[in-house]
Coordinates of C-alpha atoms and ligand atoms in Angstrom, one line a residue:
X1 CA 127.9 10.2 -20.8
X2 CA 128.7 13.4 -21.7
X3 CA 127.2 17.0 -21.5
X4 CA 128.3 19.8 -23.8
X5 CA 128.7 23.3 -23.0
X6 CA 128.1 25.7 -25.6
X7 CA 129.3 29.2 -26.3
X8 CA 126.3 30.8 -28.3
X9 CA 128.2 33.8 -28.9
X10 CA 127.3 37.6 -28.2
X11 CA 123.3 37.6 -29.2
X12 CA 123.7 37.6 -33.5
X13 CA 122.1 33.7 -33.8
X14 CA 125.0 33.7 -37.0
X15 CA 127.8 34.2 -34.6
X16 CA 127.6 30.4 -33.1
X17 CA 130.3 28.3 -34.2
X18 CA 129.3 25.9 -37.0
X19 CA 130.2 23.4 -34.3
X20 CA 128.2 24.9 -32.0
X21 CA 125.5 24.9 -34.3
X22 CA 125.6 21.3 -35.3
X23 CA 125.4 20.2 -31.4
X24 CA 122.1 22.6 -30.8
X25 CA 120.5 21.3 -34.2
X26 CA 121.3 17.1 -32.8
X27 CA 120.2 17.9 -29.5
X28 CA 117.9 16.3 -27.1
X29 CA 117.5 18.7 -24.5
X30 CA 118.8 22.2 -24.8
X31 CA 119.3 24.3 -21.4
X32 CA 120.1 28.2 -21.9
X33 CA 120.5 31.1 -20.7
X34 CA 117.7 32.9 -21.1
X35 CA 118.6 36.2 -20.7
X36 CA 121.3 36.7 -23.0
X37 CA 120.7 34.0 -25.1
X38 CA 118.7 35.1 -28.6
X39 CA 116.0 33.3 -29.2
X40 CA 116.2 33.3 -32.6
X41 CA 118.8 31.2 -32.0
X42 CA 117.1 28.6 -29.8
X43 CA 114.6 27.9 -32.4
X44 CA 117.4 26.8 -34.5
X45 CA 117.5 23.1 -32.5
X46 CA 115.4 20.3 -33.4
X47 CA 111.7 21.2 -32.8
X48 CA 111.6 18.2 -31.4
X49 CA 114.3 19.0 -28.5
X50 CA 113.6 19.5 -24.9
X51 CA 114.4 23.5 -24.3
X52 CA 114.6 24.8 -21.0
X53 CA 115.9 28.4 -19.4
X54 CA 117.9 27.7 -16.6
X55 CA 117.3 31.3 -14.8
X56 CA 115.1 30.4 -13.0
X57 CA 117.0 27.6 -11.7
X58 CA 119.4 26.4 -8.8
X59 CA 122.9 25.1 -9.6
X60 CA 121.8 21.5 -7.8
X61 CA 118.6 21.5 -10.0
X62 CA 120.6 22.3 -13.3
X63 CA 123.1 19.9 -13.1
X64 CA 120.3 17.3 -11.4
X65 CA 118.1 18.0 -15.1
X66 CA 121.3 17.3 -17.3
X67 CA 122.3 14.0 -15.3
X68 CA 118.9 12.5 -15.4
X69 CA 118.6 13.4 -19.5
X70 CA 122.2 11.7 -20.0
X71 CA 121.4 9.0 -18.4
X72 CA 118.6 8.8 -20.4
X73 CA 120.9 8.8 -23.8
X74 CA 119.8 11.7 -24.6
X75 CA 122.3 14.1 -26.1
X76 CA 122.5 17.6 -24.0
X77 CA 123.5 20.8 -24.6
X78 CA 123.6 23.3 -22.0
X79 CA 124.1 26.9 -23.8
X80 CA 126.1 29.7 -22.6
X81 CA 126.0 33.5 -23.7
X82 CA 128.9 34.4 -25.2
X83 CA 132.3 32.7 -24.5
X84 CA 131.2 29.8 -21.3
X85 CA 135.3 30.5 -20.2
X86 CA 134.3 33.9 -19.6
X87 CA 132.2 34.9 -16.3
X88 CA 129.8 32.1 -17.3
X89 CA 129.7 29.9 -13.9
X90 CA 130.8 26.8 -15.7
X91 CA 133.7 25.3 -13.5
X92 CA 130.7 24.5 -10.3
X93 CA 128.6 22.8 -13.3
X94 CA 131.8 20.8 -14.4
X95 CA 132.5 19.8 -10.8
X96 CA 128.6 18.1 -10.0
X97 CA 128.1 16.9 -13.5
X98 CA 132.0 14.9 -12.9
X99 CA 131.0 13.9 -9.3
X100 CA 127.8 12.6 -11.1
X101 CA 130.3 10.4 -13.6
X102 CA 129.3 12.7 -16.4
X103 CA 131.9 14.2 -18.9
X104 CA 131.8 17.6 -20.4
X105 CA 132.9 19.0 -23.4
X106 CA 133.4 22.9 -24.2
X107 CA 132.8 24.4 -26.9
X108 CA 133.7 27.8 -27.7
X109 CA 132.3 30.8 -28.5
X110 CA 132.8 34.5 -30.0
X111 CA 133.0 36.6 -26.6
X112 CA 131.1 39.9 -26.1
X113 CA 134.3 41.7 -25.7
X114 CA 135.3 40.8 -29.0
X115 CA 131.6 41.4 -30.7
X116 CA 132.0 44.9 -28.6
X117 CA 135.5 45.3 -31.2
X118 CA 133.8 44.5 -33.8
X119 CA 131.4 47.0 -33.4
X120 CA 133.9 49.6 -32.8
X121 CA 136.1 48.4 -35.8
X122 CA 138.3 49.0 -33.2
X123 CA 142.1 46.6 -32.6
X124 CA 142.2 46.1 -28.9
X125 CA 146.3 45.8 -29.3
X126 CA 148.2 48.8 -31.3
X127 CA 151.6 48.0 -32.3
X128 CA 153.6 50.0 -29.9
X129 CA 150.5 51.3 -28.1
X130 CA 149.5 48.7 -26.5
X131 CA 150.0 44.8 -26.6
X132 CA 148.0 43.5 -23.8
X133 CA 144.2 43.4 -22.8
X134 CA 143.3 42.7 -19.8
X135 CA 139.8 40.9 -19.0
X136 CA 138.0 42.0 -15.5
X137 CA 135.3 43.1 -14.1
X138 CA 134.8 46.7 -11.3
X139 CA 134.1 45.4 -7.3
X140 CA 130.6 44.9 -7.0
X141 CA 128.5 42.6 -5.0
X142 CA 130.9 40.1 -6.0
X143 CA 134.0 40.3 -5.0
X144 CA 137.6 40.7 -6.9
X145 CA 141.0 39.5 -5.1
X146 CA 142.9 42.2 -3.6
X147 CA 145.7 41.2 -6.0
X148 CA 143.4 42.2 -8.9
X149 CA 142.3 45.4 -8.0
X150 CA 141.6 47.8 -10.7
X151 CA 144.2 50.5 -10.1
X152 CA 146.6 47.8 -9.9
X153 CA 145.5 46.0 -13.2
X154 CA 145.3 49.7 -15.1
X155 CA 149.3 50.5 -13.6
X156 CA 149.8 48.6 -17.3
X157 CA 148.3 51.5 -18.9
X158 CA 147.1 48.9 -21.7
X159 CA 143.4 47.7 -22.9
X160 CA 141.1 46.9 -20.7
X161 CA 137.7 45.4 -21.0
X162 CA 135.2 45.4 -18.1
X163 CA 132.4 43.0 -18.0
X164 CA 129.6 43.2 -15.4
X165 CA 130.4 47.0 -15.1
X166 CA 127.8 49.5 -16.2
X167 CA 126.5 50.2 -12.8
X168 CA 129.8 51.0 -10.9
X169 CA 131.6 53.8 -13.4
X170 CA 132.2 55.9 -10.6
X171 CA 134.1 53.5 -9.6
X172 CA 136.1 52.4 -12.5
X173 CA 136.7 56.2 -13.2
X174 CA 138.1 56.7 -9.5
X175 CA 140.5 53.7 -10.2
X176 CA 141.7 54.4 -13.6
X177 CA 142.3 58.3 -12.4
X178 CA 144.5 56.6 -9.2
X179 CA 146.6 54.4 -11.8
X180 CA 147.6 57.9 -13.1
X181 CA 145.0 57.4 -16.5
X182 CA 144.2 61.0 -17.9
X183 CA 140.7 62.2 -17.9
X184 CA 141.0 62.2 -22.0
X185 CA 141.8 58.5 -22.2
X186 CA 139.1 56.9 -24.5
X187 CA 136.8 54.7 -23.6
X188 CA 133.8 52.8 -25.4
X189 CA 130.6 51.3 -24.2
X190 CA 128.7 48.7 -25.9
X191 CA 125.5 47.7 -24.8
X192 CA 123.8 44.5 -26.9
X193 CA 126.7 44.1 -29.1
X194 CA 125.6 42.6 -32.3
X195 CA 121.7 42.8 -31.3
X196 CA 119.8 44.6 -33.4
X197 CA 119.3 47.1 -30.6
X198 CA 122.7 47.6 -30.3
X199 CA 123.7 51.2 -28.8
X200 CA 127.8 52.8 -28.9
X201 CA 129.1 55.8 -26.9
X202 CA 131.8 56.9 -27.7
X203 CA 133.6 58.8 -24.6
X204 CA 136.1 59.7 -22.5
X205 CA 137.1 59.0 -18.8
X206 CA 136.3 62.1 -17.8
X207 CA 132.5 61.5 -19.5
X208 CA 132.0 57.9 -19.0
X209 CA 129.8 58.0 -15.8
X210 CA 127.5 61.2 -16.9
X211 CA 127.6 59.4 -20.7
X212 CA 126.5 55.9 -19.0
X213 CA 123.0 57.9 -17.4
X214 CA 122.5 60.1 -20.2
X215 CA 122.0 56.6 -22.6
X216 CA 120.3 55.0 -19.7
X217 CA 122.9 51.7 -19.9
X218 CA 122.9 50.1 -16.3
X219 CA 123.4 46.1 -18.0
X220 CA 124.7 44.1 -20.8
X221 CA 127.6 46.5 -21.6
X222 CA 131.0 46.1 -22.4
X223 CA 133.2 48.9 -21.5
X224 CA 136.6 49.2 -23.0
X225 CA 138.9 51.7 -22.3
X226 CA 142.7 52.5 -22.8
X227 CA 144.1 54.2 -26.2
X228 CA 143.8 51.5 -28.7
X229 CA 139.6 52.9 -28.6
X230 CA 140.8 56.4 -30.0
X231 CA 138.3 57.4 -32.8
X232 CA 141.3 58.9 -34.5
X233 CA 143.2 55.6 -34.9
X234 CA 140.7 55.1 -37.8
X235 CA 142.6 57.9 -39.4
X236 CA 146.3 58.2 -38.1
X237 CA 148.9 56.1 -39.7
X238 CA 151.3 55.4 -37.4
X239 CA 151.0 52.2 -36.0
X240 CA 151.9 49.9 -38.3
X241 CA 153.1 45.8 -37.3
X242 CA 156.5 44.1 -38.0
X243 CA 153.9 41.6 -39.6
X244 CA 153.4 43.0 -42.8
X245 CA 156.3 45.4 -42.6
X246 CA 158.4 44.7 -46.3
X247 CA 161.5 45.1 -44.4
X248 CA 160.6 42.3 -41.7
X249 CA 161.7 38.7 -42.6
X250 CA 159.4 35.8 -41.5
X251 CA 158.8 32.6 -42.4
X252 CA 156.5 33.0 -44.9
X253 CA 157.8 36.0 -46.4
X254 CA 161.1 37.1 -47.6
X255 CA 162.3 40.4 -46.6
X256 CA 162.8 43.0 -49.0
X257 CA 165.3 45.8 -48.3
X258 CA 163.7 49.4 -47.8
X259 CA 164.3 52.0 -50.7
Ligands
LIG1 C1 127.8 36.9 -17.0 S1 128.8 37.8 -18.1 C2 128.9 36.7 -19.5 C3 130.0 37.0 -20.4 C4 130.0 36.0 -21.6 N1 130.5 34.7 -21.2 C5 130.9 36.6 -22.8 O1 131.9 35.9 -23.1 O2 130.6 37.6 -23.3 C6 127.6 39.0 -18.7 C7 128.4 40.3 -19.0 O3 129.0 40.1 -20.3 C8 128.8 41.3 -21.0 N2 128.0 41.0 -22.2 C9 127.4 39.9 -22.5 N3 126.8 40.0 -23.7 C10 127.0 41.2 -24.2 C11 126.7 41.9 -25.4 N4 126.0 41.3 -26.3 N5 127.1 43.2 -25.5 C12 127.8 43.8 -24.5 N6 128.2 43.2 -23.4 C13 127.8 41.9 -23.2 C14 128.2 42.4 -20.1 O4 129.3 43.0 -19.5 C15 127.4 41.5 -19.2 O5 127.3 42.2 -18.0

């Protein structure tokens, strides 16, 4: 009695997991997210499987379908876009599929934040730049905590990634400006990473919000910002990690002493 809950990854069908994969290729009945879910990759279960989009459908209705196909012995997979830990509306799922008696597992999968990296061949934590990336989203319609409000979160000065953000720029501009972040910080939108209509700009937070009209990107974009996204990383050799330092002993590797 058991549903799983897949990660499909960022919208490349090849970035499942091979466990991921195996699950949507035994499945019965497949329920996805149609709108950032490839469909390349939903042909990829058994022709013979049930295969639903759930946007059109209600919580009660989702979680109604899965219970009725489990009970049926018929294995289910509901598919989620990207990583399902991630702003993917699992936990209410969870909740009625346990107060049904039904178990869940989770698998995971590649996040668009780190598909967005990719793209950017970018490291989201410099050595002795920055060490921390912090995951959010700007105050829309939905709202954040007051304990997690941008200008607080940016006080860090580190990474950050913003999900659910390409309408409100203005915003995240005005908030990154109040937590003292110059107008030259770098910043990077992704839109579609790893689709094959995948579009980067490269700016600054001084340009994001002109940048964001001028490419027309009001959805499916990752922003990141902070000074791990400088273009000239790619060239600068400064930042180097005590991980592969000669001089740094570890337990896998000896130090050796510097000339
Ligand atoms: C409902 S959230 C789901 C996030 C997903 N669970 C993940 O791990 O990527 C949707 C938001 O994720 C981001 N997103 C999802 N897929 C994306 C992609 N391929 N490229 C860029 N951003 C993406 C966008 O910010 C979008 O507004």
């Amino acid at each position: 009695m058991k549903v799983y809950i897949v990660g499909a990854g960022p919208g490349d069908p090849d970035l499942i997991t091979v466990k991921g994969l195996t699950l949507l290729k035994e499945a019965d009945v497949v329920l996805y997210t149609d709108s950032l879910v490839s469909e390349e990759l939903v042909k990829r279960a058994n022709p013979k499987a049930e295969v639903l989009q759930s946007s059109g459908m209600a919580l009660e209705e989702m979680v109604e379908l899965m219970s009725e196909r489990v009970r049926q012995n018929k294995k289910v997979v509901r598919l989620h876009t990207g990583d399902p830990s991630v702003y993917g509306a699992i936990m209410e799922q969870i909740v009625l599929l346990k107060q049904a008696g039904i178990e869940v597992e989770i698998v995971p999968g590649v996040s668009s934040v780190f598909a967005a990296a990719a793209a950017l061949g970018a490291e989201l934590t410099i050595p002795e730049l920055t060490q921390t990336l912090i995951l959010t989203r700007a105050e829309g319609r939905t709202p954040v905590p007051e304990r997690e409000k941008l200008r607080d979160l940016a006080a860090h000065h580190c990474t950050i990634a913003l999900f659910l953000s390409a309408t409100l720029t203005k915003k995240v501009v005005k908030e990154l400006r109040e937590a003292g972040w110059s107008d030259d910080t770098p910043v990077a939108v992704v839109q579609r990473a790893s689709w094959p209509d995948q579009v980067i700009v490269r700016t600054t937070l001084k340009h994001l919000d002109e940048e964001m009209g001028r490419h027309g990107i009001r959805s499916h974009a990752m922003i990141l910002a902070g000074w791990a996204l400088d273009p000239r990383l790619h060239e600068k050799n400064e930042h180097r990690s005590k991980l592969y330092d000669k001089t740094f002993t570890h337990g896998y590797r000896k130090g050796v002493s510097a000339p």
